[in-house]
XYZ file of N, CA and C in Angstrom:
342
model
N -6.934 71.857 57.326
C -5.814 71.409 58.519
C -5.524 72.754 58.729
N -6.017 73.439 60.364
C -5.700 74.324 60.399
C -3.831 73.808 61.991
N -2.576 74.624 61.553
C -1.398 74.116 61.972
C -0.833 75.559 62.284
N 0.079 75.841 63.316
C 1.263 76.459 63.771
C 2.825 75.949 63.915
N 3.881 75.889 63.038
C 4.535 75.011 63.371
C 5.213 76.081 63.149
N 6.257 76.081 64.487
C 7.338 76.115 65.593
C 8.411 75.229 64.670
N 10.248 76.162 64.711
C 10.915 76.139 64.841
C 11.958 77.311 65.289
N 13.315 77.092 65.422
C 14.147 77.671 66.180
C 15.208 77.453 67.388
N 14.163 76.713 68.061
C 14.615 76.338 69.265
C 15.971 75.555 69.890
N 16.264 76.078 70.306
C 17.946 74.521 71.180
C 18.358 75.254 72.348
N 19.905 74.952 72.304
C 20.709 75.167 73.281
C 21.305 76.766 72.721
N 21.616 77.529 73.990
C 22.016 78.597 73.547
C 23.300 79.578 74.260
N 23.795 79.564 74.142
C 24.392 79.886 76.004
C 24.608 81.631 75.707
N 24.897 81.612 77.569
C 24.300 83.363 77.520
C 24.983 84.073 76.879
N 24.565 85.101 76.964
C 24.767 86.147 76.086
C 24.439 86.191 74.225
N 24.487 85.016 74.214
C 23.998 84.678 73.127
C 22.756 84.896 71.965
N 22.156 84.931 71.439
C 20.668 85.248 70.483
C 20.329 83.677 69.793
N 19.130 84.106 69.607
C 18.449 82.938 68.043
C 17.284 83.861 67.698
N 16.167 82.838 66.189
C 15.598 83.423 66.013
C 14.866 82.321 66.380
N 13.353 82.291 66.862
C 12.206 81.725 66.905
C 11.107 81.390 65.192
N 10.440 81.283 64.514
C 10.304 81.067 63.147
C 8.885 80.354 63.525
N 7.692 80.586 63.113
C 6.098 80.269 62.928
C 4.990 80.463 61.511
N 5.118 79.475 61.354
C 4.509 79.493 59.790
C 3.132 78.891 60.298
N 2.155 79.354 59.945
C 0.587 79.029 60.174
C -0.224 79.125 59.198
N -0.804 78.055 59.074
C -1.760 77.235 57.696
C -3.141 76.532 58.046
N -3.560 76.732 57.098
C -5.277 76.620 57.441
C -6.148 77.524 57.748
N -5.610 78.642 57.559
C -6.729 79.441 58.477
C -6.195 80.761 58.078
N -7.112 82.168 57.842
C -6.524 83.391 57.510
C -5.554 84.249 58.500
N -4.682 83.651 59.380
C -3.978 84.240 60.137
C -3.248 85.654 59.910
N -3.273 86.080 58.766
C -3.015 87.425 58.322
C -4.383 88.116 58.909
N -5.034 87.939 59.013
C -6.439 89.314 60.158
C -6.403 89.569 61.424
N -5.553 88.299 62.125
C -5.859 88.149 64.124
C -4.646 88.771 63.749
N -4.703 88.835 65.684
C -3.628 89.352 66.103
C -2.922 87.880 66.871
N -1.471 87.378 66.965
C -0.589 86.669 66.945
C 0.015 87.189 68.303
N 0.787 86.058 68.470
C 1.527 86.636 70.117
C 2.404 85.240 69.842
N 3.430 85.798 71.276
C 4.756 84.595 71.528
C 4.016 84.473 72.668
N 4.495 82.946 73.928
C 4.211 82.904 75.175
C 5.396 81.648 74.900
N 5.800 81.965 76.472
C 6.377 81.223 77.317
C 5.970 80.159 78.203
N 6.800 79.423 78.967
C 6.749 78.610 80.325
C 7.799 78.049 80.260
N 8.087 78.634 81.178
C 9.037 77.938 82.444
C 8.545 76.919 83.105
N 9.670 75.708 83.234
C 9.183 74.795 84.437
C 9.260 75.854 85.547
N 7.368 74.561 86.063
C 7.353 75.219 87.307
C 6.172 76.865 87.690
N 6.543 77.245 86.623
C 5.738 78.964 85.642
C 4.721 78.895 85.722
N 4.396 79.384 85.958
C 3.203 79.862 84.808
C 3.279 80.390 83.222
N 2.239 80.025 82.679
C 2.612 80.662 80.690
C 2.594 81.772 81.407
N 3.415 82.143 80.506
C 2.696 83.887 80.097
C 3.216 84.877 78.679
N 2.641 85.940 78.432
C 2.974 86.095 76.788
C 4.077 87.079 77.383
N 4.716 87.023 75.753
C 5.995 87.468 75.621
C 5.972 88.639 75.247
N 4.902 88.457 73.915
C 4.951 89.391 72.826
C 3.863 89.156 72.197
N 2.786 90.148 71.582
C 1.718 90.585 71.133
C 1.819 91.908 69.651
N 1.615 90.959 68.684
C 1.521 91.658 67.631
C 0.091 92.092 66.744
N 0.511 92.618 66.171
C -1.007 93.462 65.667
C -1.253 92.979 64.012
N -2.595 92.598 63.346
C -2.124 92.409 62.305
C -1.380 92.196 61.590
N -1.348 94.185 61.630
C -0.959 94.325 60.124
C 0.963 94.577 60.771
N 1.344 94.371 61.818
C 2.691 94.638 62.109
C 2.954 95.608 63.054
N 2.045 96.395 63.566
C 2.596 97.770 63.443
C 2.663 98.406 65.293
N 1.615 97.630 65.962
C 1.682 97.882 66.831
C 1.848 96.252 67.728
N 3.355 96.315 68.621
C 3.734 94.987 69.459
C 4.109 95.574 70.713
N 3.062 94.623 71.755
C 3.106 94.862 72.924
C 4.641 94.027 73.304
N 5.283 93.697 74.714
C 6.081 93.347 75.618
C 5.792 93.010 76.594
N 6.285 91.822 77.128
C 6.122 91.711 78.362
C 7.562 92.331 79.371
N 7.478 93.558 80.398
C 8.795 93.383 80.239
C 10.037 92.784 81.414
N 9.830 91.943 80.929
C 11.050 90.600 80.674
C 11.824 90.767 79.365
N 11.337 90.667 78.678
C 11.786 90.694 77.212
C 12.093 91.950 76.363
N 11.519 92.957 77.453
C 11.108 94.385 76.818
C 13.051 94.639 76.444
N 12.983 95.109 74.859
C 14.752 96.077 75.255
C 15.621 94.206 74.689
N 15.164 93.356 74.622
C 16.085 92.060 73.835
C 15.466 91.391 72.476
N 14.302 91.401 72.923
C 13.371 90.253 72.186
C 12.299 91.405 71.145
N 12.363 90.841 69.920
C 11.780 91.275 68.970
C 11.318 90.795 68.206
N 9.584 90.936 68.355
C 8.409 90.466 67.214
C 8.483 91.141 65.715
N 7.795 90.279 65.466
C 7.553 90.732 63.839
C 6.665 89.646 62.985
N 6.154 90.104 62.451
C 6.299 88.926 61.354
C 5.518 88.976 60.044
N 5.429 88.205 59.354
C 5.118 88.254 57.740
C 4.263 87.791 57.107
N 3.382 88.471 56.997
C 1.715 88.511 56.497
C 1.903 87.491 55.253
N 2.682 88.207 54.694
C 3.221 86.874 53.409
C 3.130 85.579 53.138
N 3.930 86.036 54.368
C 4.424 83.909 54.982
C 4.175 83.517 56.053
N 2.528 83.941 56.163
C 2.070 83.574 56.659
C 3.593 82.783 57.986
N 3.871 83.893 58.703
C 5.225 83.113 59.449
C 5.097 84.524 60.625
N 5.562 84.129 61.921
C 5.350 85.075 63.084
C 7.043 84.944 63.657
N 7.165 85.549 64.275
C 8.841 85.433 64.405
C 9.582 85.827 65.583
N 10.384 85.996 66.571
C 11.104 86.226 67.751
C 12.632 86.129 67.597
N 12.895 87.976 67.385
C 14.141 87.537 67.769
C 14.961 87.717 69.298
N 15.421 87.157 69.837
C 15.825 86.924 71.208
C 17.607 87.700 70.918
N 17.900 88.289 71.905
C 18.778 88.359 72.239
C 19.139 88.673 73.697
N 20.387 88.933 74.105
C 20.933 88.675 75.371
C 20.524 88.181 76.193
N 20.555 86.585 75.976
C 19.529 85.516 76.463
C 20.167 85.959 77.715
N 19.471 85.310 79.061
C 20.054 84.509 80.386
C 19.073 83.196 80.786
N 19.403 82.479 81.215
C 18.859 81.434 82.182
C 17.470 81.895 82.348
N 17.276 82.931 82.863
C 15.377 82.617 83.100
C 14.818 83.273 81.524
N 15.451 83.456 80.724
C 14.933 82.951 79.465
C 14.558 81.202 78.553
N 15.148 80.950 79.547
C 14.477 79.362 79.491
C 13.529 78.484 79.176
N 12.786 78.277 78.551
C 11.574 77.823 79.107
C 11.103 76.937 77.330
N 9.541 76.539 76.922
C 8.641 76.432 76.542
C 7.816 77.033 75.714
N 8.670 77.696 74.047
C 7.966 78.794 73.586
C 6.717 78.534 73.022
N 5.205 79.272 72.670
C 4.522 78.989 71.732
C 4.517 79.830 71.134
N 3.835 79.845 70.416
C 2.759 80.636 69.163
C 1.671 80.426 69.375
N 1.068 81.820 69.268
C -0.769 81.180 69.870
C -1.920 82.546 68.786
N -2.510 82.149 68.127
C -3.265 83.210 68.408
C -4.500 83.289 68.829
N -4.988 84.815 69.885
C -6.148 84.306 70.550
C -7.423 83.859 70.612
N -8.003 84.498 69.268
C -9.422 84.418 68.105
C -9.622 84.236 67.117
N -8.999 83.418 66.095
C -9.498 82.131 66.842
C -8.583 81.262 67.851
N -8.489 81.149 68.425
C -8.009 80.141 69.724
C -7.025 79.145 68.894
N -6.225 79.097 68.341
C -5.080 78.026 67.974
C -3.377 78.161 69.429
N -2.557 77.246 68.933
C -1.721 77.145 69.624
C -1.182 76.530 68.906
N 0.454 76.807 68.766
C 1.645 75.984 68.848
C 2.108 74.370 69.197
N 2.461 73.345 68.787
C 3.610 72.697 69.625
C 4.178 73.271 70.546
N 4.919 73.888 70.806
C 6.094 75.092 71.527
C 7.327 74.616 71.012
N 8.521 75.090 71.423
C 9.395 74.586 70.894
C 10.980 74.972 72.439
N 11.174 74.050 72.559
C 12.049 74.751 74.216
C 13.362 75.586 73.250
N 13.582 76.406 74.291
C 15.070 76.772 74.192
C 15.374 77.386 75.960
N 17.186 76.330 75.885
C 17.823 76.329 76.922
C 19.021 77.179 76.683
N 19.038 77.681 77.685
C 19.988 78.889 78.439
C 20.891 78.447 78.903
N 22.155 78.465 78.729
C 22.937 77.151 80.019
C 24.528 77.818 79.070
N 25.701 77.424 79.604
C 27.293 77.130 79.754
C 27.536 76.013 79.516
């Protein structure tokens, strides 16, 4: 059974921080590129960060570069996203993704509000 299980979403005030995690099981995820996506209400889903199999190459969207940090722990099959200096523009459902094979997490809601 392939599963990508996310945690860490919730409500945070502007300027705050939180960390998302995604634990994968049922396939050898350590061999594959892993990504974080997000989708805000009324907007298209976008890639936030992409982390290579060994974690050495990370690409970020311009909107989050310098504020978000992606990482992975292959021994734990876990993907992380550290999020800092959050604004209302970061409010979205965040998804864990492997492009190939094509698997998605269930999504976790992040709401940035006072």
